[in-house]
PDB file of C-alpha atoms in Angstrom:
ATOM      1  CA  UNK A   1      -8.407  18.992  18.540  1.00 31.00           C
ATOM      2  CA  UNK A   2      -4.845  18.476  19.312  1.00 33.00           C
ATOM      3  CA  UNK A   3      -4.476  14.614  19.810  1.00 31.00           C
ATOM      4  CA  UNK A   4      -1.457  13.354  22.391  1.00 36.00           C
ATOM      5  CA  UNK A   5       0.789  10.950  22.580  1.00 36.00           C
ATOM      6  CA  UNK A   6      -0.847   9.413  25.626  1.00 41.00           C
ATOM      7  CA  UNK A   7      -4.385   9.561  23.273  1.00 36.00           C
ATOM      8  CA  UNK A   8      -2.418   7.300  20.784  1.00 36.00           C
ATOM      9  CA  UNK A   9      -1.509   4.983  23.088  1.00 39.00           C
ATOM     10  CA  UNK A  10      -4.948   4.240  24.432  1.00 39.00           C
ATOM     11  CA  UNK A  11      -5.956   4.006  20.991  1.00 39.00           C
ATOM     12  CA  UNK A  12      -3.299   1.558  19.985  1.00 36.00           C
ATOM     13  CA  UNK A  13      -1.350   0.044  23.011  1.00 39.00           C
ATOM     14  CA  UNK A  14       1.202  -2.675  22.874  1.00 38.00           C
ATOM     15  CA  UNK A  15       4.761  -2.292  22.567  1.00 33.00           C
ATOM     16  CA  UNK A  16       7.249   0.293  24.631  1.00 37.00           C
ATOM     17  CA  UNK A  17       8.243   2.828  22.908  1.00 40.00           C
ATOM     18  CA  UNK A  18      10.727   2.070  19.552  1.00 40.00           C
ATOM     19  CA  UNK A  19      14.768   2.967  19.834  1.00 42.00           C
ATOM     20  CA  UNK A  20      16.520   5.398  19.459  1.00 40.00           C
ATOM     21  CA  UNK A  21      17.969   3.934  16.233  1.00 41.00           C
ATOM     22  CA  UNK A  22      14.509   4.186  14.157  1.00 45.00           C
ATOM     23  CA  UNK A  23      13.584   7.661  14.376  1.00 47.00           C
ATOM     24  CA  UNK A  24      14.314   9.025  10.982  1.00 48.00           C
ATOM     25  CA  UNK A  25      12.295   5.436  10.040  1.00 84.00           C
ATOM     26  CA  UNK A  26       9.380   6.368  11.840  1.00 88.00           C
ATOM     27  CA  UNK A  27       9.487  10.650  10.934  1.00 90.00           C
ATOM     28  CA  UNK A  28       9.855   9.363   7.194  1.00 93.00           C
ATOM     29  CA  UNK A  29       6.490   7.217   7.887  1.00 94.00           C
ATOM     30  CA  UNK A  30       5.152   9.805   9.632  1.00 93.00           C
ATOM     31  CA  UNK A  31       5.190  12.142   6.469  1.00 93.00           C
ATOM     32  CA  UNK A  32       3.721  10.303   4.215  1.00 95.00           C
ATOM     33  CA  UNK A  33       1.297   9.198   6.369  1.00 93.00           C
ATOM     34  CA  UNK A  34      -0.063  13.154   7.092  1.00 93.00           C
ATOM     35  CA  UNK A  35       0.147  13.545   3.256  1.00 94.00           C
ATOM     36  CA  UNK A  36      -2.225  10.079   2.277  1.00 94.00           C
ATOM     37  CA  UNK A  37      -4.383  11.609   5.322  1.00 92.00           C
ATOM     38  CA  UNK A  38      -4.545  15.002   3.811  1.00 91.00           C
ATOM     39  CA  UNK A  39      -6.253  13.457   0.662  1.00 93.00           C
ATOM     40  CA  UNK A  40      -8.369  11.357   2.523  1.00 92.00           C
ATOM     41  CA  UNK A  41      -6.710   8.217   1.911  1.00 94.00           C
ATOM     42  CA  UNK A  42      -7.774   6.221   5.147  1.00 94.00           C
ATOM     43  CA  UNK A  43      -3.855   5.287   6.969  1.00 94.00           C
ATOM     44  CA  UNK A  44      -3.672   3.078   9.980  1.00 93.00           C
ATOM     45  CA  UNK A  45      -0.629   1.618  11.556  1.00 94.00           C
ATOM     46  CA  UNK A  46       0.145  -1.517  11.119  1.00 94.00           C
ATOM     47  CA  UNK A  47       3.254  -4.270  12.739  1.00 94.00           C
ATOM     48  CA  UNK A  48       6.623  -3.519  12.031  1.00 93.00           C
ATOM     49  CA  UNK A  49       9.544  -5.980  11.767  1.00 91.00           C
ATOM     50  CA  UNK A  50      12.070  -6.555  14.139  1.00 88.00           C
ATOM     51  CA  UNK A  51      14.657  -8.954  12.724  1.00 86.00           C
ATOM     52  CA  UNK A  52      12.862 -11.551  10.696  1.00 83.00           C
ATOM     53  CA  UNK A  53       9.665 -11.085  13.534  1.00 87.00           C
ATOM     54  CA  UNK A  54       6.559  -8.860  12.792  1.00 91.00           C
ATOM     55  CA  UNK A  55       5.665  -7.021  15.980  1.00 91.00           C
ATOM     56  CA  UNK A  56       3.192  -4.683  17.360  1.00 89.00           C
ATOM     57  CA  UNK A  57       0.066  -6.846  17.534  1.00 85.00           C
ATOM     58  CA  UNK A  58      -0.419  -9.138  20.475  1.00 77.00           C
ATOM     59  CA  UNK A  59      -1.206 -13.208  19.204  1.00 68.00           C
ATOM     60  CA  UNK A  60      -0.624 -15.355  15.696  1.00 61.00           C
ATOM     61  CA  UNK A  61       1.887 -13.258  13.048  1.00 66.00           C
ATOM     62  CA  UNK A  62       1.529 -12.658   9.917  1.00 70.00           C
ATOM     63  CA  UNK A  63       4.221 -13.097   7.434  1.00 78.00           C
ATOM     64  CA  UNK A  64       3.763  -9.633   6.689  1.00 86.00           C
ATOM     65  CA  UNK A  65       2.283  -6.256   8.301  1.00 93.00           C
ATOM     66  CA  UNK A  66      -1.342  -6.130   9.343  1.00 93.00           C
ATOM     67  CA  UNK A  67      -2.826  -3.703  11.324  1.00 93.00           C
ATOM     68  CA  UNK A  68      -1.909  -3.518  14.788  1.00 90.00           C
ATOM     69  CA  UNK A  69      -5.363  -4.050  15.955  1.00 86.00           C
ATOM     70  CA  UNK A  70      -8.301  -6.382  15.372  1.00 85.00           C
ATOM     71  CA  UNK A  71     -11.037  -3.701  15.082  1.00 87.00           C
ATOM     72  CA  UNK A  72      -8.853  -1.538  12.385  1.00 90.00           C
ATOM     73  CA  UNK A  73     -11.707  -0.901  10.459  1.00 88.00           C
ATOM     74  CA  UNK A  74     -13.253   1.147  13.071  1.00 85.00           C
ATOM     75  CA  UNK A  75     -10.581   3.254  13.600  1.00 78.00           C
ATOM     76  CA  UNK A  76      -9.091   4.493  10.337  1.00 78.00           C
ATOM     77  CA  UNK A  77      -7.611   7.790  10.384  1.00 71.00           C
ATOM     78  CA  UNK A  78      -7.574  10.784   7.671  1.00 74.00           C
ATOM     79  CA  UNK A  79      -7.047  13.449  10.395  1.00 81.00           C
ATOM     80  CA  UNK A  80      -3.725  14.449   9.901  1.00 80.00           C
ATOM     81  CA  UNK A  81      -3.566  15.947  13.606  1.00 82.00           C
ATOM     82  CA  UNK A  82      -4.981  11.962  14.765  1.00 83.00           C
ATOM     83  CA  UNK A  83      -2.339  10.502  12.084  1.00 86.00           C
ATOM     84  CA  UNK A  84       0.674  12.106  13.270  1.00 87.00           C
ATOM     85  CA  UNK A  85       0.180  10.935  16.933  1.00 88.00           C
ATOM     86  CA  UNK A  86       0.239   7.604  15.721  1.00 88.00           C
ATOM     87  CA  UNK A  87       3.931   7.897  14.197  1.00 90.00           C
ATOM     88  CA  UNK A  88       4.725   9.867  17.316  1.00 86.00           C
ATOM     89  CA  UNK A  89       7.020   6.574  18.989  1.00 82.00           C
ATOM     90  CA  UNK A  90       6.654   3.758  17.179  1.00 88.00           C
ATOM     91  CA  UNK A  91       7.653   2.781  13.876  1.00 92.00           C
ATOM     92  CA  UNK A  92       4.082   1.125  12.472  1.00 94.00           C
ATOM     93  CA  UNK A  93       4.158  -0.134   9.199  1.00 95.00           C
ATOM     94  CA  UNK A  94       1.791   2.540   7.108  1.00 96.00           C
ATOM     95  CA  UNK A  95      -0.963   1.173   5.526  1.00 96.00           C
ATOM     96  CA  UNK A  96      -3.744   2.486   3.310  1.00 96.00           C
ATOM     97  CA  UNK A  97      -7.183   0.868   4.274  1.00 96.00           C
ATOM     98  CA  UNK A  98      -9.218  -0.105   0.780  1.00 97.00           C
ATOM     99  CA  UNK A  99     -12.524   0.260   0.007  1.00 95.00           C
ATOM    100  CA  UNK A 100     -13.491   3.616   0.333  1.00 92.00           C
ATOM    101  CA  UNK A 101     -11.149   6.071  -1.353  1.00 94.00           C
ATOM    102  CA  UNK A 102      -8.827   3.681  -3.059  1.00 97.00           C
ATOM    103  CA  UNK A 103      -8.780  -0.225  -3.796  1.00 98.00           C
ATOM    104  CA  UNK A 104      -5.441  -2.274  -5.249  1.00 98.00           C
ATOM    105  CA  UNK A 105      -4.941  -4.634  -7.716  1.00 98.00           C
ATOM    106  CA  UNK A 106      -2.163  -7.194  -6.447  1.00 98.00           C
ATOM    107  CA  UNK A 107       0.412  -9.063  -8.934  1.00 98.00           C
ATOM    108  CA  UNK A 108       3.346 -10.460  -8.855  1.00 97.00           C
ATOM    109  CA  UNK A 109       6.518  -7.926 -10.663  1.00 96.00           C
ATOM    110  CA  UNK A 110       6.391 -10.124 -13.581  1.00 95.00           C
ATOM    111  CA  UNK A 111       2.965  -9.362 -14.513  1.00 96.00           C
ATOM    112  CA  UNK A 112       3.516  -5.693 -12.555  1.00 96.00           C
ATOM    113  CA  UNK A 113       6.539  -4.844 -15.021  1.00 95.00           C
ATOM    114  CA  UNK A 114       4.764  -6.151 -18.379  1.00 95.00           C
ATOM    115  CA  UNK A 115       1.437  -4.470 -16.954  1.00 96.00           C
ATOM    116  CA  UNK A 116       3.653  -1.008 -16.433  1.00 96.00           C
ATOM    117  CA  UNK A 117       4.808  -0.851 -19.838  1.00 94.00           C
ATOM    118  CA  UNK A 118       1.630  -1.202 -21.220  1.00 95.00           C
ATOM    119  CA  UNK A 119       0.562   2.270 -19.606  1.00 95.00           C
ATOM    120  CA  UNK A 120       3.517   3.533 -20.180  1.00 93.00           C
ATOM    121  CA  UNK A 121       3.192   2.879 -23.817  1.00 92.00           C
ATOM    122  CA  UNK A 122      -0.344   4.589 -23.424  1.00 92.00           C
ATOM    123  CA  UNK A 123       1.167   7.442 -22.174  1.00 93.00           C
ATOM    124  CA  UNK A 124      -0.996   7.129 -19.038  1.00 93.00           C
ATOM    125  CA  UNK A 125       1.074   6.312 -15.657  1.00 90.00           C
ATOM    126  CA  UNK A 126      -0.839   5.276 -12.497  1.00 96.00           C
ATOM    127  CA  UNK A 127       0.384   5.014  -9.172  1.00 97.00           C
ATOM    128  CA  UNK A 128       2.567   1.987  -8.484  1.00 98.00           C
ATOM    129  CA  UNK A 129       3.571   0.330  -5.554  1.00 98.00           C
ATOM    130  CA  UNK A 130       5.895  -2.565  -4.787  1.00 97.00           C
ATOM    131  CA  UNK A 131       7.269  -4.347  -1.623  1.00 96.00           C
ATOM    132  CA  UNK A 132      10.304  -6.477  -1.384  1.00 94.00           C
ATOM    133  CA  UNK A 133       9.014  -9.462  -1.550  1.00 94.00           C
ATOM    134  CA  UNK A 134       8.232  -8.583  -5.372  1.00 96.00           C
ATOM    135  CA  UNK A 135       4.276  -8.065  -5.166  1.00 97.00           C
ATOM    136  CA  UNK A 136       3.383  -4.607  -7.097  1.00 98.00           C
ATOM    137  CA  UNK A 137       0.292  -3.010  -5.827  1.00 98.00           C
ATOM    138  CA  UNK A 138      -2.124  -0.918  -8.743  1.00 98.00           C
ATOM    139  CA  UNK A 139      -3.782   1.855  -7.695  1.00 98.00           C
ATOM    140  CA  UNK A 140      -7.140   2.871  -8.272  1.00 98.00           C
ATOM    141  CA  UNK A 141     -10.720   4.040  -7.933  1.00 97.00           C
ATOM    142  CA  UNK A 142     -12.945   2.222  -4.904  1.00 96.00           C
ATOM    143  CA  UNK A 143     -15.770  -0.242  -6.403  1.00 93.00           C
ATOM    144  CA  UNK A 144     -14.408  -2.275  -9.053  1.00 89.00           C
ATOM    145  CA  UNK A 145     -14.307  -5.943  -9.324  1.00 94.00           C
ATOM    146  CA  UNK A 146     -11.677  -8.241 -11.082  1.00 96.00           C
ATOM    147  CA  UNK A 147     -12.889  -9.380 -14.774  1.00 96.00           C
ATOM    148  CA  UNK A 148     -13.129 -13.136 -15.180  1.00 94.00           C
ATOM    149  CA  UNK A 149      -9.598 -13.194 -17.059  1.00 93.00           C
ATOM    150  CA  UNK A 150      -8.137 -11.790 -14.406  1.00 95.00           C
ATOM    151  CA  UNK A 151      -9.782 -13.632 -11.561  1.00 93.00           C
ATOM    152  CA  UNK A 152      -8.847 -16.212 -12.956  1.00 87.00           C
ATOM    153  CA  UNK A 153      -5.496 -16.069 -12.708  1.00 81.00           C
ATOM    154  CA  UNK A 154      -2.798 -17.412 -10.198  1.00 86.00           C
ATOM    155  CA  UNK A 155      -1.905 -14.341  -7.998  1.00 91.00           C
ATOM    156  CA  UNK A 156      -3.830 -11.425  -8.853  1.00 96.00           C
ATOM    157  CA  UNK A 157      -5.753 -10.256  -5.993  1.00 96.00           C
ATOM    158  CA  UNK A 158      -8.263  -7.212  -5.876  1.00 97.00           C
ATOM    159  CA  UNK A 159      -8.062  -5.133  -2.473  1.00 97.00           C
ATOM    160  CA  UNK A 160     -10.980  -3.688  -2.130  1.00 96.00           C
ATOM    161  CA  UNK A 161     -13.427  -3.519   1.178  1.00 94.00           C
ATOM    162  CA  UNK A 162     -12.272  -4.813   4.430  1.00 94.00           C
ATOM    163  CA  UNK A 163      -8.365  -5.143   3.058  1.00 96.00           C
ATOM    164  CA  UNK A 164      -5.328  -2.951   3.012  1.00 96.00           C
ATOM    165  CA  UNK A 165      -1.813  -2.402   1.183  1.00 97.00           C
ATOM    166  CA  UNK A 166       1.381  -1.689   2.765  1.00 97.00           C
ATOM    167  CA  UNK A 167       2.628   1.487   1.499  1.00 97.00           C
ATOM    168  CA  UNK A 168       6.280   3.213   0.861  1.00 96.00           C
ATOM    169  CA  UNK A 169       8.215   3.657   3.114  1.00 95.00           C
ATOM    170  CA  UNK A 170       7.233   0.665   5.104  1.00 96.00           C
ATOM    171  CA  UNK A 171      10.163  -1.592   6.294  1.00 94.00           C
ATOM    172  CA  UNK A 172      10.459  -5.106   5.393  1.00 93.00           C
ATOM    173  CA  UNK A 173      13.169  -7.057   7.472  1.00 91.00           C
ATOM    174  CA  UNK A 174      14.885  -6.848   3.838  1.00 87.00           C
ATOM    175  CA  UNK A 175      14.007  -3.986   2.021  1.00 92.00           C
ATOM    176  CA  UNK A 176      11.392  -1.628   2.244  1.00 94.00           C
ATOM    177  CA  UNK A 177       8.113  -0.649   0.164  1.00 96.00           C
ATOM    178  CA  UNK A 178       8.483   1.702  -2.314  1.00 96.00           C
ATOM    179  CA  UNK A 179       7.049   3.455  -5.413  1.00 97.00           C
ATOM    180  CA  UNK A 180       7.020   2.234  -9.246  1.00 97.00           C
ATOM    181  CA  UNK A 181       4.996   5.322 -10.566  1.00 96.00           C
ATOM    182  CA  UNK A 182       4.946   7.906  -7.450  1.00 96.00           C
ATOM    183  CA  UNK A 183       0.986   9.669  -7.518  1.00 96.00           C
ATOM    184  CA  UNK A 184       2.447  12.723  -8.392  1.00 95.00           C
ATOM    185  CA  UNK A 185       3.144  11.909 -11.892  1.00 94.00           C
ATOM    186  CA  UNK A 186      -0.755  11.577 -12.131  1.00 93.00           C
ATOM    187  CA  UNK A 187      -1.037  14.387 -10.139  1.00 95.00           C
ATOM    188  CA  UNK A 188      -2.946  11.671  -7.139  1.00 95.00           C
ATOM    189  CA  UNK A 189      -5.957  10.944 -10.167  1.00 94.00           C
ATOM    190  CA  UNK A 190      -6.404   7.191  -9.755  1.00 96.00           C
ATOM    191  CA  UNK A 191      -7.576   5.556 -12.701  1.00 96.00           C
ATOM    192  CA  UNK A 192     -10.716   3.544 -12.376  1.00 97.00           C
ATOM    193  CA  UNK A 193     -10.135  -0.239 -11.919  1.00 97.00           C
ATOM    194  CA  UNK A 194     -11.256  -1.333 -15.187  1.00 97.00           C
ATOM    195  CA  UNK A 195      -8.750   0.972 -16.894  1.00 96.00           C
ATOM    196  CA  UNK A 196      -5.967  -0.760 -14.892  1.00 97.00           C
ATOM    197  CA  UNK A 197      -7.175  -4.316 -15.374  1.00 97.00           C
ATOM    198  CA  UNK A 198      -7.072  -3.526 -19.420  1.00 96.00           C
ATOM    199  CA  UNK A 199      -3.833  -2.784 -18.842  1.00 96.00           C
ATOM    200  CA  UNK A 200      -3.192  -6.529 -16.976  1.00 96.00           C
ATOM    201  CA  UNK A 201      -4.911  -8.180 -19.202  1.00 95.00           C
ATOM    202  CA  UNK A 202      -2.245  -6.352 -22.538  1.00 94.00           C
ATOM    203  CA  UNK A 203       0.072  -6.932 -20.154  1.00 93.00           C
ATOM    204  CA  UNK A 204      -0.402 -10.882 -19.643  1.00 91.00           C
ATOM    205  CA  UNK A 205      -0.130 -11.096 -23.487  1.00 87.00           C
ATOM    206  CA  UNK A 206       3.018  -9.355 -24.035  1.00 81.00           C
ATOM    207  CA  UNK A 207       5.899 -11.720 -24.863  1.00 68.00           C
ATOM    208  CA  UNK A 208       8.651  -9.630 -23.734  1.00 63.00           C
ATOM    209  CA  UNK A 209       8.818  -5.800 -22.432  1.00 59.00           C
ATOM    210  CA  UNK A 210      10.176  -4.614 -25.310  1.00 55.00           C
ATOM    211  CA  UNK A 211       8.935  -1.348 -26.562  1.00 50.00           C
ATOM    212  CA  UNK A 212       8.415  -2.439 -30.155  1.00 50.00           C
ATOM    213  CA  UNK A 213       6.072  -5.292 -28.857  1.00 56.00           C
ATOM    214  CA  UNK A 214       4.363  -3.392 -26.668  1.00 54.00           C
ATOM    215  CA  UNK A 215       3.452  -1.064 -29.187  1.00 47.00           C
ATOM    216  CA  UNK A 216       2.295  -3.771 -32.231  1.00 54.00           C
ATOM    217  CA  UNK A 217      -0.075  -5.454 -29.552  1.00 52.00           C
ATOM    218  CA  UNK A 218      -1.337  -1.963 -28.611  1.00 55.00           C
ATOM    219  CA  UNK A 219      -2.127  -1.712 -32.393  1.00 47.00           C
ATOM    220  CA  UNK A 220      -3.174  -5.032 -32.792  1.00 51.00           C
ATOM    221  CA  UNK A 221      -5.666  -4.666 -30.326  1.00 53.00           C
ATOM    222  CA  UNK A 222      -7.034  -1.001 -31.016  1.00 48.00           C
TER     223      UNK A 222
END
């Protein structure tokens, strides 16, 4: 079925078409959304910045991207034609709904770098997304729970059922969401949540991110 712009507007009404200057951003967002949808990752449009404000949803706005519809869980998209229609006119943020095909573990940039060093040392890179606000998201398969060591940590969150995460190239007022490690590096194969959590727990014990220090810590734990 061919999805039209009119059908898109009926699904996600609200705001006039975006200014022409944002065309390239909208196209980039649409291309990436189609890629995710083609791999079975449920995507949805989110609010987007205009100056320092987030627009695209009526009522109270968060300081960051959020689904444009309150009933977003009933409107997830994995059909590429449907997804294409959502980004025909507006540069919506690109969100992935977690809890089915993808989960994400959110940490601060410091712990993110440490865990990424551990994963590089092990030779098992995993997809990692970072935001301009210093938040890192490690993408995993769905269904895990945070271990007690991480659950007690400040600023650590597992995004599972009922949540979402922003994906590149979603714009922020001062920057854009970007890949720290692209999914192509691991052939789009997501790691288990437990595997990433082991790396995060190890990363919390690293004194610095030097290769020697990481190797020594991994050797001690083997």
